[in-house]
Short mmCIF file of C-alpha atoms in Angstrom, two decimals:
data_model
loop_
_atom_site.label_atom_id
_atom_site.label_comp_id
_atom_site.label_asym_id
_atom_site.label_seq_id
_atom_site.Cartn_x
_atom_site.Cartn_y
_atom_site.Cartn_z
CA UNK A 1 0.00 0.01 -0.04
CA UNK A 2 1.46 3.38 -1.04
CA UNK A 3 1.10 5.26 2.11
CA UNK A 4 2.64 8.84 1.41
CA UNK A 5 2.99 11.20 4.31
CA UNK A 6 -0.42 12.81 4.97
CA UNK A 7 0.85 16.26 5.24
CA UNK A 8 2.43 15.93 1.83
CA UNK A 9 -0.84 15.03 0.26
CA UNK A 10 -2.47 17.91 1.85
CA UNK A 11 0.08 20.33 0.63
CA UNK A 12 -0.23 18.99 -2.83
CA UNK A 13 -4.05 19.47 -2.75
CA UNK A 14 -3.60 22.98 -1.40
CA UNK A 15 -1.14 23.89 -4.21
CA UNK A 16 -3.44 22.33 -6.84
CA UNK A 17 -6.25 24.51 -5.54
CA UNK A 18 -4.05 27.54 -5.66
CA UNK A 19 -3.05 26.92 -9.22
CA UNK A 20 -6.68 26.31 -10.37
CA UNK A 21 -7.55 29.86 -9.52
CA UNK A 22 -5.46 30.91 -12.48
CA UNK A 23 -6.61 28.22 -14.67
CA UNK A 24 -8.50 29.56 -17.74
CA UNK A 25 -10.31 26.22 -18.15
CA UNK A 26 -12.87 27.32 -15.53
CA UNK A 27 -12.37 24.08 -13.51
CA UNK A 28 -12.94 24.71 -9.75
CA UNK A 29 -11.29 22.70 -7.14
CA UNK A 30 -12.97 22.40 -3.79
CA UNK A 31 -10.74 23.69 -0.96
CA UNK A 32 -10.13 21.21 2.06
CA UNK A 33 -12.95 20.96 4.54
CA UNK A 34 -12.68 22.41 8.09
CA UNK A 35 -10.88 19.66 10.09
CA UNK A 36 -13.12 20.09 13.19
CA UNK A 37 -16.33 19.82 11.11
CA UNK A 38 -15.09 16.78 9.29
CA UNK A 39 -13.80 15.15 12.38
CA UNK A 40 -17.25 15.51 14.04
CA UNK A 41 -18.83 13.75 11.14
CA UNK A 42 -16.18 10.98 11.08
CA UNK A 43 -16.31 10.11 14.70
CA UNK A 44 -20.09 9.91 14.64
CA UNK A 45 -19.71 7.39 11.91
CA UNK A 46 -16.90 5.46 13.70
CA UNK A 47 -18.93 5.29 16.92
CA UNK A 48 -22.08 4.11 15.12
CA UNK A 49 -20.03 1.34 13.63
CA UNK A 50 -18.60 0.39 16.95
CA UNK A 51 -21.99 0.20 18.44
CA UNK A 52 -23.76 -1.74 15.72
CA UNK A 53 -21.07 -4.42 14.77
CA UNK A 54 -19.54 -7.43 16.58
CA UNK A 55 -16.26 -9.40 16.00
CA UNK A 56 -15.37 -12.94 15.39
CA UNK A 57 -11.73 -13.92 15.99
CA UNK A 58 -9.84 -16.91 14.80
CA UNK A 59 -7.41 -18.55 17.13
CA UNK A 60 -5.01 -20.87 15.22
CA UNK A 61 -1.43 -20.46 16.62
CA UNK A 62 1.41 -20.60 14.02
CA UNK A 63 -1.07 -20.31 11.03
CA UNK A 64 -1.58 -17.26 8.80
CA UNK A 65 -5.23 -16.99 9.84
CA UNK A 66 -4.41 -16.79 13.47
CA UNK A 67 -6.11 -13.58 14.91
CA UNK A 68 -8.03 -13.06 11.69
CA UNK A 69 -11.01 -10.94 12.67
CA UNK A 70 -14.37 -10.58 10.99
CA UNK A 71 -16.62 -7.63 11.73
CA UNK A 72 -20.25 -8.25 11.30
CA UNK A 73 -23.39 -6.13 11.69
CA UNK A 74 -25.51 -7.03 14.73
CA UNK A 75 -28.85 -8.25 13.29
CA UNK A 76 -32.08 -6.93 14.57
CA UNK A 77 -32.73 -8.46 17.97
CA UNK A 78 -29.19 -9.96 18.09
CA UNK A 79 -27.51 -10.45 21.43
CA UNK A 80 -23.88 -10.35 20.22
CA UNK A 81 -21.72 -7.88 22.20
CA UNK A 82 -20.95 -4.85 20.14
CA UNK A 83 -17.29 -3.78 19.58
CA UNK A 84 -18.08 -0.65 21.79
CA UNK A 85 -19.00 -2.95 24.69
CA UNK A 86 -15.20 -3.76 24.96
CA UNK A 87 -14.39 -0.11 25.85
CA UNK A 88 -11.86 -0.08 28.67
CA UNK A 89 -12.51 -3.82 29.31
CA UNK A 90 -10.33 -5.44 31.97
CA UNK A 91 -9.37 -8.23 29.70
CA UNK A 92 -8.96 -8.72 25.96
CA UNK A 93 -10.51 -7.83 23.64
CA UNK A 94 -10.18 -4.37 24.92
CA UNK A 95 -11.19 -1.21 23.12
CA UNK A 96 -9.16 1.84 24.02
CA UNK A 97 -8.79 5.52 22.96
CA UNK A 98 -5.72 7.47 22.16
CA UNK A 99 -6.00 11.22 21.96
CA UNK A 100 -4.02 12.62 19.12
CA UNK A 101 -3.49 16.41 18.88
CA UNK A 102 -3.28 17.51 15.31
CA UNK A 103 -4.76 20.28 13.16
CA UNK A 104 -5.44 22.22 16.29
CA UNK A 105 -8.04 19.65 17.52
CA UNK A 106 -7.99 16.53 19.55
CA UNK A 107 -8.90 13.30 17.74
CA UNK A 108 -10.15 10.29 19.46
CA UNK A 109 -8.40 7.26 17.87
CA UNK A 110 -10.25 4.10 18.83
CA UNK A 111 -8.20 0.93 18.75
CA UNK A 112 -9.18 -2.60 19.69
CA UNK A 113 -6.53 -4.89 21.14
CA UNK A 114 -7.32 -8.52 20.52
CA UNK A 115 -3.92 -9.52 21.80
CA UNK A 116 -1.20 -7.22 22.97
CA UNK A 117 1.85 -9.38 21.98
CA UNK A 118 4.39 -10.82 24.23
CA UNK A 119 7.99 -11.96 24.67
CA UNK A 120 9.15 -15.58 24.50
CA UNK A 121 10.51 -16.32 27.96
CA UNK A 122 12.95 -18.86 26.59
CA UNK A 123 14.62 -16.89 23.72
CA UNK A 124 13.84 -13.42 24.97
CA UNK A 125 12.51 -12.49 21.48
CA UNK A 126 9.27 -10.51 20.87
CA UNK A 127 7.35 -8.25 23.14
CA UNK A 128 8.75 -5.15 21.54
CA UNK A 129 6.57 -2.13 20.95
CA UNK A 130 7.64 0.14 18.05
CA UNK A 131 8.22 3.85 18.39
CA UNK A 132 6.05 5.87 16.09
CA UNK A 133 8.92 6.17 13.58
CA UNK A 134 10.15 2.62 13.61
CA UNK A 135 9.66 -0.08 11.02
CA UNK A 136 6.90 -2.69 11.36
CA UNK A 137 6.42 -6.02 9.69
CA UNK A 138 2.65 -6.52 9.48
CA UNK A 139 -0.22 -7.97 7.68
CA UNK A 140 -3.36 -5.79 7.37
CA UNK A 141 -6.89 -5.49 5.90
CA UNK A 142 -8.42 -2.18 5.26
CA UNK A 143 -12.11 -1.05 4.67
CA UNK A 144 -13.56 2.53 4.60
CA UNK A 145 -16.79 3.67 6.11
CA UNK A 146 -19.55 5.57 4.19
CA UNK A 147 -23.23 6.25 4.89
CA UNK A 148 -25.81 6.53 2.17
CA UNK A 149 -28.42 9.36 2.37
CA UNK A 150 -31.96 8.44 3.38
CA UNK A 151 -34.62 8.29 0.74
CA UNK A 152 -38.43 8.17 0.66
CA UNK A 153 -38.26 4.33 0.43
CA UNK A 154 -34.99 3.50 2.36
CA UNK A 155 -33.25 4.67 5.52
CA UNK A 156 -29.66 5.79 5.57
CA UNK A 157 -27.15 2.79 5.79
CA UNK A 158 -23.72 2.57 7.19
CA UNK A 159 -21.42 0.39 5.16
CA UNK A 160 -17.74 -0.82 5.28
CA UNK A 161 -16.18 -1.22 1.83
CA UNK A 162 -13.07 -3.39 1.45
CA UNK A 163 -10.19 -1.74 -0.43
CA UNK A 164 -6.88 -3.67 0.33
CA UNK A 165 -5.39 -6.55 2.06
CA UNK A 166 -1.94 -7.92 2.71
CA UNK A 167 -2.09 -11.41 4.26
CA UNK A 168 1.58 -12.46 3.87
CA UNK A 169 4.01 -9.85 5.13
CA UNK A 170 7.01 -9.19 2.91
CA UNK A 171 7.81 -5.51 3.43
CA UNK A 172 8.65 -3.45 6.52
CA UNK A 173 6.66 -0.26 6.69
CA UNK A 174 8.46 2.72 8.18
CA UNK A 175 5.86 4.39 10.53
CA UNK A 176 7.46 7.63 9.74
CA UNK A 177 6.17 7.47 6.18
CA UNK A 178 2.71 6.09 6.57
CA UNK A 179 -0.59 7.78 7.50
CA UNK A 180 -0.78 9.31 10.92
CA UNK A 181 -3.23 6.77 12.22
CA UNK A 182 -0.88 3.90 11.80
CA UNK A 183 2.07 5.78 13.47
CA UNK A 184 -0.21 6.56 16.44
CA UNK A 185 -1.80 3.12 16.78
CA UNK A 186 1.09 0.67 16.18
CA UNK A 187 3.12 1.70 19.30
CA UNK A 188 0.14 0.29 21.38
CA UNK A 189 0.95 -3.32 20.24
CA UNK A 190 3.99 -5.55 20.60
CA UNK A 191 5.70 -7.90 18.34
CA UNK A 192 5.73 -11.80 18.68
CA UNK A 193 8.19 -14.53 17.73
CA UNK A 194 8.67 -16.52 14.60
CA UNK A 195 9.95 -19.94 13.56
CA UNK A 196 11.22 -20.96 10.11
CA UNK A 197 9.67 -24.28 9.14
CA UNK A 198 11.42 -27.17 7.21
CA UNK A 199 9.61 -26.15 3.96
CA UNK A 200 10.96 -22.56 4.30
CA UNK A 201 7.61 -21.06 5.45
CA UNK A 202 7.47 -18.79 8.53
CA UNK A 203 5.23 -19.42 11.47
CA UNK A 204 4.39 -16.50 13.83
CA UNK A 205 3.35 -16.73 17.32
CA UNK A 206 2.11 -14.34 20.19
CA UNK A 207 2.14 -11.25 17.90
CA UNK A 208 0.04 -8.25 18.78
CA UNK A 209 -3.19 -8.02 16.91
CA UNK A 210 -6.10 -5.71 16.79
CA UNK A 211 -8.23 -3.15 14.79
CA UNK A 212 -7.77 0.65 14.54
CA UNK A 213 -10.59 3.00 13.58
CA UNK A 214 -9.23 6.19 12.04
CA UNK A 215 -11.00 9.52 11.32
CA UNK A 216 -10.03 10.75 7.78
CA UNK A 217 -7.84 13.54 9.47
CA UNK A 218 -5.62 10.62 10.62
CA UNK A 219 -5.75 9.00 7.19
CA UNK A 220 -5.89 10.46 3.65
CA UNK A 221 -8.35 13.35 4.38
CA UNK A 222 -9.32 15.28 1.20
CA UNK A 223 -6.82 13.42 -1.07
CA UNK A 224 -8.17 9.93 -0.90
CA UNK A 225 -5.93 7.11 -2.16
CA UNK A 226 -6.55 4.66 -4.92
CA UNK A 227 -9.95 3.16 -4.27
CA UNK A 228 -10.38 5.13 -1.03
CA UNK A 229 -12.71 8.23 -1.48
CA UNK A 230 -11.68 11.45 -0.03
CA UNK A 231 -12.81 12.20 3.66
CA UNK A 232 -13.22 8.44 4.37
CA UNK A 233 -12.74 7.12 7.93
CA UNK A 234 -10.74 3.91 7.77
CA UNK A 235 -10.75 0.59 9.60
CA UNK A 236 -7.61 -1.58 9.57
CA UNK A 237 -7.22 -4.88 11.12
CA UNK A 238 -3.57 -5.48 11.79
CA UNK A 239 -0.97 -8.04 13.03
CA UNK A 240 2.40 -6.84 14.32
CA UNK A 241 4.91 -9.68 13.64
CA UNK A 242 8.23 -7.79 14.07
CA UNK A 243 9.73 -4.43 14.84
CA UNK A 244 12.83 -2.87 12.97
CA UNK A 245 14.63 -0.10 14.85
CA UNK A 246 15.34 2.78 12.44
CA UNK A 247 17.72 5.81 12.67
CA UNK A 248 15.97 8.68 10.69
CA UNK A 249 18.95 10.99 10.87
CA UNK A 250 21.67 8.38 10.56
CA UNK A 251 23.55 9.75 13.59
CA UNK A 252 24.29 6.31 15.09
CA UNK A 253 21.55 6.57 17.70
CA UNK A 254 18.25 4.72 16.99
CA UNK A 255 15.32 7.07 16.78
CA UNK A 256 13.43 5.24 19.59
CA UNK A 257 16.48 5.96 21.82
CA UNK A 258 16.02 9.69 21.01
CA UNK A 259 12.58 9.56 22.58
CA UNK A 260 13.71 11.33 25.69
CA UNK A 261 10.55 10.86 27.71
CA UNK A 262 10.23 7.21 26.71
CA UNK A 263 6.56 7.54 25.75
CA UNK A 264 7.00 5.79 22.38
CA UNK A 265 6.33 8.89 20.32
CA UNK A 266 8.56 11.62 18.73
CA UNK A 267 7.23 14.55 16.79
CA UNK A 268 8.45 17.22 14.34
CA UNK A 269 6.44 20.22 15.06
CA UNK A 270 7.89 22.11 12.15
CA UNK A 271 5.17 20.69 9.98
CA UNK A 272 2.75 23.64 10.15
CA UNK A 273 -0.12 21.87 8.32
CA UNK A 274 -0.27 19.18 11.11
CA UNK A 275 0.58 21.65 13.84
CA UNK A 276 -0.70 25.21 12.88
CA UNK A 277 -0.04 26.29 16.45
CA UNK A 278 3.52 25.17 17.34
CA UNK A 279 3.91 23.83 20.89
CA UNK A 280 6.09 25.98 23.06
CA UNK A 281 8.41 23.13 23.79
CA UNK A 282 9.27 19.69 22.39
CA UNK A 283 10.44 17.30 25.16
CA UNK A 284 12.38 15.28 22.51
CA UNK A 285 14.47 18.22 21.35
CA UNK A 286 17.63 18.45 23.52
CA UNK A 287 19.12 21.74 22.26
CA UNK A 288 15.60 23.42 21.76
CA UNK A 289 16.54 24.50 18.17
CA UNK A 290 13.21 23.27 16.74
CA UNK A 291 14.60 20.08 15.39
CA UNK A 292 13.76 17.02 17.31
CA UNK A 293 16.71 14.72 18.27
CA UNK A 294 15.57 11.93 15.90
CA UNK A 295 16.15 14.34 12.95
CA UNK A 296 18.98 16.38 14.45
CA UNK A 297 22.56 15.34 13.61
CA UNK A 298 23.91 17.60 16.52
CA UNK A 299 21.45 16.77 19.28
CA UNK A 300 22.96 19.01 22.03
CA UNK A 301 23.83 21.84 19.66
CA UNK A 302 27.61 22.01 20.71
CA UNK A 303 28.77 21.96 16.99
CA UNK A 304 30.01 18.40 17.30
CA UNK A 305 27.86 15.97 15.47
CA UNK A 306 26.24 13.05 17.43
CA UNK A 307 28.07 10.58 15.41
CA UNK A 308 31.36 12.10 16.10
CA UNK A 309 30.66 12.15 19.82
CA UNK A 310 29.71 8.50 20.09
CA UNK A 311 32.76 7.50 18.01
CA UNK A 312 35.11 5.27 20.16
CA UNK A 313 38.61 6.66 20.88
CA UNK A 314 41.46 4.81 19.13
CA UNK A 315 42.52 1.80 21.19
CA UNK A 316 39.20 1.42 22.95
CA UNK A 317 38.52 -2.35 23.60
CA UNK A 318 34.77 -2.82 24.12
CA UNK A 319 33.42 -4.46 21.02
CA UNK A 320 33.81 -4.72 17.29
CA UNK A 321 31.83 -1.48 16.36
CA UNK A 322 33.55 1.86 15.62
CA UNK A 323 30.84 3.48 17.73
CA UNK A 324 29.50 3.19 21.29
CA UNK A 325 26.04 1.70 21.35
CA UNK A 326 23.39 3.55 23.40
CA UNK A 327 23.80 0.78 26.11
CA UNK A 328 26.13 -2.24 26.44
CA UNK A 329 25.16 -5.16 24.27
CA UNK A 330 25.25 -8.90 25.33
CA UNK A 331 26.10 -11.33 22.56
CA UNK A 332 23.09 -13.18 21.04
CA UNK A 333 24.03 -16.87 21.13
CA UNK A 334 21.55 -17.61 18.29
CA UNK A 335 23.35 -15.58 15.75
CA UNK A 336 26.86 -16.05 14.21
CA UNK A 337 27.77 -12.40 14.64
CA UNK A 338 29.68 -11.19 17.72
CA UNK A 339 27.43 -8.47 19.14
CA UNK A 340 29.17 -7.96 22.49
CA UNK A 341 29.65 -4.31 23.42
CA UNK A 342 30.73 -3.88 26.95
CA UNK A 343 30.49 -0.15 27.06
CA UNK A 344 27.56 2.17 26.02
CA UNK A 345 27.72 5.97 25.17
CA UNK A 346 29.28 7.35 28.24
CA UNK A 347 28.37 10.15 30.47
CA UNK A 348 31.14 12.44 31.86
CA UNK A 349 31.79 13.45 35.46
CA UNK A 350 33.37 16.89 35.16
CA UNK A 351 34.36 16.96 38.88
CA UNK A 352 36.06 13.55 38.98
CA UNK A 353 36.97 13.55 35.22
CA UNK A 354 35.58 10.00 34.82
CA UNK A 355 33.27 8.41 32.33
CA UNK A 356 30.32 6.12 33.11
CA UNK A 357 29.40 3.75 30.36
CA UNK A 358 26.71 1.65 32.00
CA UNK A 359 24.44 3.43 34.58
CA UNK A 360 20.93 3.67 33.47
CA UNK A 361 19.65 7.22 33.13
CA UNK A 362 23.05 8.71 32.72
CA UNK A 363 23.33 11.91 30.69
CA UNK A 364 25.23 10.58 27.65
CA UNK A 365 27.79 12.92 26.14
CA UNK A 366 25.97 13.37 22.83
CA UNK A 367 23.22 15.30 24.65
CA UNK A 368 25.39 16.97 27.12
CA UNK A 369 26.29 20.41 25.67
CA UNK A 370 28.55 21.11 28.74
CA UNK A 371 30.96 18.35 27.44
CA UNK A 372 32.78 19.90 24.41
CA UNK A 373 35.83 17.70 24.90
CA UNK A 374 35.71 14.78 22.57
CA UNK A 375 36.91 11.34 23.29
#
């Protein structure tokens, strides 16, 4: 699925509209709708859908249909529990709400957790939540919601129309490059584990699975995409098989490690379409230059690049890498590579003139502007 950045699409639409004003053809392009007005319409549609449909979930561990979910309208007089009935449930399935501040409004993003995902206690693999700019290996199925107008002979009807499905994951999607709803919802799930079978196929176990319900402002809004009409609320069922840590600014520190408050989300508030009113501060911007650390090649603004600051001094014996990792790394016995790194990016004690390579919570030198002396 070609998921361009949402704000790029909106910019393109605005530019197209601007150009059309000077077009002698007389063609008029409708300007984008007011975000708040459209959100109110979208969330009403989503909540009606949640209250009038129920789910059926497949449990078939290790098979590709495991955690497949079918959403069906509750028949007249039916006793099936609605999706909405799982709101804030104590056990799974559990319907939750994430507030997303965008376009000067607060969106309610409903997401249904069928299974959170968990770590294998023997291998230690799995159980990893992505940051909102990490890569995800996922399968998904998408539908869009629409409602017909009432007529003299028929009432209005809410329908969910299928537009795309990927059953067998082959590509890792960067959450930095997809629609906002994906990048906001995926961090609420965790990866599972996998086994390569004798025939070369892969079986996945204990992965996170669920359904997200996205207002159009967190999807494609006025642009639409392929078979998706403009201003369509979207419903995605998803399975999170694996997480790939990414480094957007290529500074040697993974982007999730530049999430300073560890909430799983980093944002670039320079995007004035998404954030018309720029927040006064960005917790994930160390030097407060307006560029968040995950996009800043000099995180602490001391005129030494982050990659230079984490470069090991000549003669350092702590592992095979040229750079200090964020934290020490123990070797993985299941791989042939030697991953051992005994020292992480250090902090510096100016009084005792010593380095600390291991203490959790230390202020590492790449975000310490008071440490200009390089190793």
